[in-house]
Amino acid sequence: MKYELLPLPYGYDALEPYLDKATMEIHHGKHHQAYGDKMNGVLEKYPTLTESPEELMKKLNSLPMDEADKKIFRNHGGGFINHNFFWQVMNPVNQRDENLVKEIEQTFGSIDEFKNKFSEAAKNHFGSGWAWLARKADGGLAVYSTPNQDSPLLSGDEPILCLDVWEHAYYLKYQNRRAEFIENWWKVVKII
Ligand code: MN3
């Protein structure tokens, strides 16, 4: 199966001034496109694998793929999936999910405590990776980070919120100031 890069659900400049237009253009048009192209390159070799990239990621270990291709799919398929999700969790218009907010308050004490925990995970992640709010198999919520393009789907978790902390996500505007990027990112989170 070949997957196309979907357009952003808003304009490249819609998240200004927090996420700048130039970063969004390169991030979506170049980085996300490249992850998709490389993922497609692997999937073309396995025409019987017709499930969605998300479904394939959940059972990566048992896929009939050679180990080198599994690694490419983990990295580039992960990049394709993670970015698709990342664009969805942001929006210039906040559309707070009240049920999720209630659940977060019950789990983490308050929205502020949750934001602190998530921001710390994002800030302290060493090198390239992602911060996540995810639902565990037992139904509970968890905050953690993953390296590279590893998806929570690899551990059977369902992603709810994510933040890309690869330098390409913020370096043009924020340079080494990852903490400032994270703080500003909360202003364009859609669901909280
Ligand atoms: Mn990225």
XYZ file of N, CA and C and ligand atoms in Angstrom:
577
model
N 0.843 -1.200 0.000
C 0.000 0.000 0.000
C 0.876 1.247 0.000
N 0.439 2.223 -0.774
C 1.179 3.479 -0.822
C 0.342 4.561 -0.130
N 0.972 5.314 0.745
C 0.249 6.344 1.498
C 0.708 7.737 1.096
N -0.269 8.602 0.870
C 0.013 9.989 0.495
C 0.146 10.837 1.758
N 0.917 11.887 1.642
C 0.989 12.881 2.716
C -0.306 13.699 2.678
N -1.014 13.719 3.794
C -2.256 14.513 3.850
C -1.912 15.976 4.114
N -2.722 16.887 3.577
C -2.472 18.299 3.905
C -2.698 18.546 5.395
N -2.082 19.580 5.920
C -2.341 19.955 7.311
C -3.816 20.323 7.457
N -4.393 20.109 8.637
C -5.798 20.498 8.844
C -5.974 22.010 9.063
N -4.936 22.793 8.814
C -4.969 24.267 8.947
C -3.810 24.793 8.114
N -3.721 26.089 7.973
C -2.659 26.681 7.157
C -1.300 26.576 7.833
N -0.243 26.711 7.010
C 1.108 26.646 7.579
C 1.366 27.768 8.597
N 0.649 28.875 8.436
C 0.872 29.995 9.357
C -0.163 30.047 10.481
N -1.030 29.035 10.565
C -2.164 29.093 11.501
C -1.741 29.023 12.965
N -0.560 28.482 13.233
C -0.138 28.322 14.632
C 0.863 29.403 15.052
N 1.034 30.400 14.174
C 1.862 31.564 14.518
C 1.244 32.272 15.721
N 2.014 32.925 16.560
C 3.475 33.045 16.497
C 4.196 31.908 17.245
N 3.444 30.937 17.741
C 4.053 29.918 18.613
C 4.854 28.901 17.800
N 4.227 28.409 16.712
C 4.948 27.576 15.747
C 4.964 28.346 14.437
N 6.135 28.712 13.989
C 6.252 29.614 12.849
C 6.034 28.900 11.514
N 5.624 29.714 10.535
C 5.263 29.190 9.215
C 6.417 28.436 8.547
N 7.623 28.977 8.601
C 8.757 28.331 7.917
C 9.016 26.942 8.501
N 8.966 26.839 9.828
C 9.174 25.536 10.475
C 8.085 24.556 10.063
N 6.831 25.029 10.051
C 5.720 24.131 9.699
C 5.838 23.660 8.252
N 6.238 24.548 7.351
C 6.383 24.173 5.934
C 7.445 23.082 5.753
N 8.584 23.283 6.400
C 9.673 22.310 6.255
C 9.336 21.005 6.983
N 8.730 21.174 8.158
C 8.422 20.003 8.987
C 7.425 19.081 8.276
N 6.381 19.680 7.728
C 5.357 18.890 7.031
C 5.803 18.521 5.614
N 6.234 19.527 4.864
C 6.513 19.318 3.445
C 7.787 18.535 3.153
N 8.762 18.634 4.026
C 10.042 17.942 3.799
C 10.217 16.737 4.743
N 10.182 16.985 6.058
C 10.434 15.878 6.991
C 9.335 14.818 6.929
N 8.088 15.256 7.083
C 6.987 14.286 7.094
C 6.895 13.571 5.741
N 7.053 14.331 4.667
C 7.046 13.737 3.319
C 8.127 12.660 3.196
N 9.319 12.946 3.709
C 10.430 11.989 3.590
C 10.152 10.711 4.382
N 9.556 10.854 5.584
C 9.195 9.650 6.352
C 8.201 8.813 5.551
N 7.222 9.475 4.958
C 6.212 8.762 4.169
C 6.829 8.066 2.962
N 7.720 8.757 2.262
C 8.356 8.165 1.074
C 9.152 6.912 1.445
N 9.901 7.011 2.546
C 10.730 5.860 2.933
C 9.870 4.714 3.446
N 8.785 5.050 4.158
C 7.852 3.998 4.587
C 7.241 3.311 3.363
N 6.803 4.101 2.383
C 6.215 3.522 1.165
C 7.212 2.618 0.451
N 8.480 3.023 0.467
C 9.513 2.221 -0.184
C 9.605 0.821 0.407
N 9.434 0.718 1.731
C 9.455 -0.600 2.378
C 8.151 -1.350 2.108
N 7.022 -0.663 2.265
C 5.730 -1.359 2.130
C 5.523 -1.893 0.709
N 6.121 -1.224 -0.273
C 6.009 -1.703 -1.662
C 6.597 -3.106 -1.828
N 7.553 -3.448 -0.963
C 8.170 -4.778 -1.047
C 7.274 -5.867 -0.464
N 6.230 -5.455 0.263
C 5.356 -6.426 0.941
C 3.893 -6.137 0.595
N 3.504 -6.440 -0.658
C 2.161 -6.055 -1.110
C 1.021 -6.752 -0.355
N 1.336 -7.817 0.400
C 0.244 -8.468 1.152
C -0.083 -7.715 2.440
N 0.782 -6.792 2.843
C 0.529 -6.038 4.087
C -0.359 -4.834 3.762
N -1.661 -5.053 3.800
C -2.591 -3.998 3.365
C -3.243 -3.268 4.538
N -2.904 -3.663 5.761
C -3.474 -2.947 6.909
C -2.842 -1.556 7.026
N -3.469 -0.691 7.798
C -2.959 0.678 7.955
C -1.586 0.641 8.618
N -0.777 1.683 8.415
C 0.521 1.735 9.100
C 0.381 1.594 10.617
N -0.696 2.146 11.183
C -0.907 2.050 12.634
C -1.095 0.583 13.053
N -1.918 -0.132 12.302
C -2.164 -1.547 12.633
C -0.881 -2.360 12.473
N -0.115 -2.045 11.432
C 1.150 -2.767 11.219
C 2.132 -2.494 12.357
N 2.149 -1.236 12.824
C 3.090 -0.871 13.890
C 2.789 -1.639 15.170
N 1.489 -1.866 15.439
C 1.098 -2.570 16.668
C 1.668 -3.980 16.710
N 1.867 -4.579 15.544
C 2.375 -5.957 15.543
C 3.675 -6.069 14.758
N 4.483 -5.054 14.895
C 5.737 -4.991 14.136
C 6.574 -6.260 14.278
N 6.701 -6.733 15.528
C 7.588 -7.882 15.768
C 7.175 -9.125 14.997
N 5.870 -9.282 14.789
C 5.426 -10.522 14.143
C 5.167 -10.347 12.649
N 5.499 -9.189 12.094
C 5.269 -8.985 10.655
C 6.232 -9.839 9.828
N 5.737 -10.341 8.682
C 6.615 -11.101 7.803
C 7.517 -10.174 6.977
N 8.419 -9.497 7.668
C 9.344 -8.539 7.040
C 10.745 -8.912 7.484
N 11.739 -8.663 6.663
C 13.073 -8.952 7.182
C 13.467 -7.882 8.198
N 14.449 -8.216 9.022
C 14.747 -7.366 10.190
C 15.165 -5.957 9.796
N 15.910 -5.832 8.702
C 16.349 -4.498 8.265
C 15.138 -3.654 7.868
N 14.154 -4.274 7.209
C 12.951 -3.547 6.800
C 12.071 -3.195 7.999
N 12.063 -4.070 9.000
C 11.312 -3.749 10.229
C 11.871 -2.489 10.872
N 13.191 -2.386 10.835
C 13.839 -1.220 11.434
C 13.474 0.039 10.645
N 13.457 -0.067 9.327
C 13.077 1.089 8.496
C 11.618 1.457 8.753
N 10.761 0.448 8.855
C 9.349 0.733 9.105
C 9.156 1.347 10.495
N 9.886 0.823 11.477
C 9.793 1.373 12.833
C 10.162 2.867 12.822
N 11.238 3.215 12.116
C 11.705 4.602 12.090
C 10.864 5.485 11.172
N 10.693 5.077 9.933
C 10.033 5.947 8.960
C 8.511 5.791 8.976
N 8.037 4.562 9.175
C 6.603 4.378 9.397
C 6.198 5.088 10.682
N 7.057 4.975 11.696
C 6.808 5.696 12.954
C 6.749 7.192 12.717
N 7.681 7.703 11.929
C 7.681 9.133 11.612
C 6.411 9.545 10.870
N 5.972 8.697 9.951
C 4.751 9.007 9.200
C 3.535 9.051 10.129
N 3.398 8.033 10.967
C 2.252 7.935 11.887
C 2.281 9.051 12.934
N 3.446 9.244 13.541
C 3.550 10.212 14.634
C 3.225 11.626 14.162
N 3.723 11.977 12.973
C 3.448 13.332 12.476
C 1.991 13.490 12.079
N 1.392 12.466 11.477
C -0.049 12.554 11.183
C -0.822 12.900 12.445
N -0.425 12.244 13.541
C -1.120 12.456 14.803
C -0.792 13.832 15.394
N 0.455 14.214 15.295
C 0.908 15.497 15.847
C 0.119 16.674 15.248
N -0.101 16.650 13.914
C -0.846 17.763 13.296
C -2.282 17.816 13.837
N -2.809 16.640 14.194
C -4.206 16.587 14.652
C -4.387 17.122 16.073
N -3.351 17.013 16.893
C -3.541 17.432 18.293
C -3.347 18.933 18.485
N -2.976 19.616 17.396
C -2.821 21.072 17.485
C -3.918 21.741 16.667
N -4.240 22.973 17.042
C -5.204 23.754 16.278
C -5.157 25.190 16.790
N -5.376 26.159 15.893
C -5.427 27.542 16.387
C -6.643 27.766 17.286
N -7.679 26.934 17.123
C -8.880 27.069 17.955
C -8.911 25.921 18.962
N -8.946 26.263 20.239
C -8.989 25.221 21.264
C -10.345 24.524 21.235
N -10.306 23.188 21.235
C -11.545 22.398 21.255
C -11.419 21.372 22.370
N -11.382 21.908 23.564
C -11.153 21.140 24.781
C -12.091 19.936 24.882
N -11.504 18.801 25.163
C -12.269 17.573 25.345
C -12.551 17.421 26.843
N -13.778 17.753 27.241
C -14.106 17.830 28.675
C -13.944 16.483 29.376
N -14.295 15.409 28.696
C -14.151 14.082 29.314
C -12.687 13.760 29.572
N -11.851 14.097 28.596
C -10.414 13.851 28.756
C -9.860 14.723 29.877
N -10.273 15.967 29.910
C -9.793 16.877 30.964
C -10.135 16.312 32.339
N -11.354 15.811 32.490
C -11.778 15.216 33.770
C -10.897 14.022 34.137
N -10.635 13.204 33.153
C -9.823 12.012 33.384
C -8.382 12.389 33.762
N -7.870 13.412 33.094
C -6.516 13.893 33.404
C -6.469 14.414 34.837
N -7.518 15.159 35.232
C -7.547 15.693 36.600
C -7.572 14.564 37.624
N -8.336 13.525 37.309
C -8.414 12.385 38.238
C -7.076 11.652 38.331
N -6.384 11.559 37.211
C -5.131 10.788 37.192
C -3.949 11.573 37.741
N -3.853 12.851 37.338
C -2.636 13.621 37.649
C -2.853 14.692 38.716
N -4.086 14.849 39.184
C -4.376 15.830 40.231
C -4.990 17.096 39.684
N -4.399 17.653 38.625
C -4.935 18.861 37.987
C -4.319 18.965 36.595
N -4.911 19.830 35.793
C -4.366 20.052 34.443
C -2.947 20.620 34.545
N -2.741 21.523 35.491
C -1.402 22.107 35.626
C -0.364 21.052 36.006
N -0.742 20.164 36.919
C 0.207 19.109 37.301
C 0.499 18.188 36.123
N -0.551 17.909 35.344
C -0.338 17.090 34.151
C 0.592 17.798 33.170
N 0.328 19.089 32.935
C 1.161 19.842 31.982
C 2.618 19.866 32.437
N 2.829 20.041 33.734
C 4.203 20.031 34.252
C 4.877 18.701 33.986
N 4.146 17.641 34.257
C 4.726 16.299 34.082
C 5.054 16.047 32.608
N 4.134 16.427 31.744
C 4.335 16.228 30.298
C 5.495 17.101 29.807
N 5.509 18.363 30.256
C 6.579 19.281 29.838
C 7.943 18.797 30.306
N 7.990 18.255 31.512
C 9.265 17.720 32.026
C 9.737 16.541 31.175
N 8.796 15.675 30.805
C 9.155 14.525 29.963
C 9.714 15.010 28.626
N 9.094 16.067 28.088
C 9.530 16.614 26.799
C 10.886 17.305 26.933
N 11.035 18.070 28.010
C 12.245 18.862 28.213
C 13.438 17.964 28.503
N 13.211 16.935 29.311
C 14.319 16.098 29.768
C 14.647 14.954 28.827
N 13.854 14.800 27.773
C 14.169 13.718 26.830
C 15.497 14.038 26.153
N 16.445 13.114 26.256
C 17.773 13.367 25.694
C 17.782 13.024 24.212
N 18.137 14.009 23.398
C 18.227 13.766 21.959
C 16.864 13.838 21.295
N 16.732 13.176 20.147
C 15.514 13.254 19.357
C 14.456 12.310 19.904
N 13.216 12.735 19.840
C 12.149 11.861 20.307
C 10.844 12.613 20.484
N 9.965 11.992 21.239
C 8.607 12.509 21.428
C 8.190 12.388 22.888
N 7.340 13.326 23.325
C 6.651 13.177 24.608
C 5.208 12.761 24.311
N 4.653 11.930 25.178
C 3.318 11.358 24.942
C 2.440 11.392 26.178
N 1.154 11.571 25.931
C 0.115 11.120 26.855
C -0.532 9.957 26.126
N -0.560 8.808 26.786
C -1.092 7.619 26.113
C -1.960 6.821 27.065
N -2.852 6.035 26.463
C -3.698 5.141 27.254
C -3.082 3.741 27.257
N -2.848 3.235 28.455
C -2.274 1.896 28.589
C -3.354 0.843 28.328
N -2.891 -0.378 28.147
C -3.833 -1.478 27.884
C -4.860 -1.623 29.015
N -4.470 -1.288 30.259
C -5.404 -1.418 31.386
C -6.378 -0.239 31.483
N -6.300 0.699 30.522
C -7.240 1.820 30.483
C -6.708 3.086 31.129
N -5.641 2.988 31.904
C -5.091 4.157 32.594
C -4.292 5.063 31.673
N -4.078 6.302 32.119
C -3.291 7.270 31.348
C -1.848 7.272 31.829
N -0.926 7.511 30.913
C 0.486 7.581 31.283
C 1.187 8.649 30.461
N 2.170 9.305 31.087
C 3.021 10.286 30.408
C 4.420 9.702 30.314
N 5.003 9.745 29.132
C 6.381 9.273 28.965
C 6.951 9.813 27.663
N 8.227 9.562 27.432
C 8.825 9.949 26.162
C 9.348 8.706 25.463
N 9.508 8.810 24.145
C 10.090 7.714 23.363
C 11.229 8.272 22.514
N 12.243 7.454 22.238
C 13.348 7.911 21.398
C 12.988 7.844 19.912
N 13.700 8.643 19.133
C 13.612 8.582 17.660
C 12.161 8.748 17.203
N 11.650 7.799 16.409
C 10.250 7.878 15.977
C 9.439 6.737 16.565
N 9.865 6.210 17.701
C 9.123 5.097 18.297
C 7.724 5.538 18.710
N 6.753 4.729 18.327
C 5.345 5.021 18.602
C 4.891 4.260 19.841
N 3.982 4.836 20.634
C 3.380 4.085 21.744
C 2.683 2.803 21.270
N 2.299 2.780 19.996
C 1.642 1.587 19.454
C 2.541 0.356 19.567
N 3.869 0.574 19.578
C 4.820 -0.532 19.707
C 4.654 -1.260 21.042
N 4.175 -0.528 22.062
C 3.986 -1.122 23.390
C 2.514 -1.412 23.663
N 1.684 -1.320 22.632
C 0.259 -1.595 22.816
C -0.507 -0.442 23.436
N 0.102 0.756 23.492
C -0.572 1.918 24.052
C -1.258 2.721 22.944
N -2.285 3.468 23.352
C -3.008 4.304 22.385
C -2.623 5.770 22.607
N -2.009 6.420 21.601
C -1.605 7.818 21.774
C -2.805 8.743 21.933
N -2.678 9.707 22.849
C -3.739 10.704 23.053
C -3.220 12.104 22.743
N -1.980 12.367 23.132
C -1.372 13.675 22.895
C 0.113 13.450 22.666
N 0.697 14.227 21.749
C 2.138 14.053 21.524
C 2.797 15.378 21.187
N 4.072 15.434 21.508
C 4.889 16.596 21.171
C 6.218 16.125 20.604
N 6.518 16.615 19.432
C 7.756 16.317 18.730
C 8.868 17.176 19.344
N 9.898 16.543 19.896
C 11.028 17.330 20.419
C 12.308 17.102 19.622
N 12.166 16.622 18.380
C 13.311 16.654 17.472
C 13.668 18.132 17.239
N 14.938 18.402 17.052
C 15.322 19.807 16.835
C 14.626 20.402 15.612
N 14.322 19.570 14.598
C 13.664 20.129 13.402
C 12.296 20.718 13.731
N 11.734 20.340 14.871
C 10.412 20.845 15.250
C 10.457 22.279 15.776
N 11.645 22.740 16.184
C 11.677 24.059 16.826
C 12.928 24.886 16.570
N 13.959 24.304 15.962
C 15.263 24.968 15.970
C 15.303 26.298 15.216
N 14.559 26.384 14.110
C 14.569 27.626 13.316
C 14.155 28.826 14.149
N 13.120 28.648 14.965
C 12.602 29.767 15.753
C 13.211 29.821 17.149
N 13.408 28.665 17.762
C 13.787 28.651 19.183
C 15.254 28.279 19.432
N 15.964 27.873 18.386
C 17.347 27.396 18.541
C 17.446 26.368 19.680
N 18.267 26.628 20.692
C 18.458 25.632 21.750
C 17.420 25.743 22.867
N 16.425 26.626 22.693
C 15.493 26.900 23.797
C 14.282 25.953 23.742
N 14.539 24.678 23.972
C 13.472 23.688 23.895
C 12.369 23.986 24.922
N 12.767 24.418 26.106
C 11.780 24.676 27.162
C 10.793 25.768 26.748
N 11.289 26.790 26.056
C 10.410 27.882 25.602
C 9.451 27.390 24.509
N 9.970 26.548 23.630
C 9.124 25.936 22.602
C 7.996 25.140 23.250
N 8.330 24.350 24.259
C 7.325 23.511 24.924
C 6.265 24.382 25.589
N 6.712 25.411 26.262
C 5.782 26.306 26.955
C 4.813 26.952 25.962
N 5.336 27.389 24.825
C 4.484 28.022 23.813
C 3.580 27.022 23.101
N 4.046 25.794 22.981
C 3.253 24.766 22.281
C 1.901 24.540 22.955
N 1.866 24.654 24.283
C 0.586 24.443 24.990
C -0.497 25.396 24.488
N -0.084 26.543 23.926
C -1.077 27.528 23.464
C -1.778 27.098 22.182
N -1.243 26.081 21.504
C -1.905 25.604 20.281
C -2.366 24.145 20.400
N -2.355 23.625 21.639
C -2.892 22.270 21.833
C -4.403 22.337 21.715
N -4.953 21.424 20.942
C -6.384 21.485 20.621
C -7.279 20.929 21.723
N -6.855 19.799 22.337
C -7.824 19.001 23.103
C -7.828 19.283 24.601
N -6.897 20.125 25.063
C -6.821 20.395 26.516
C -6.910 21.877 26.776
Mn 9.188 15.954 13.372
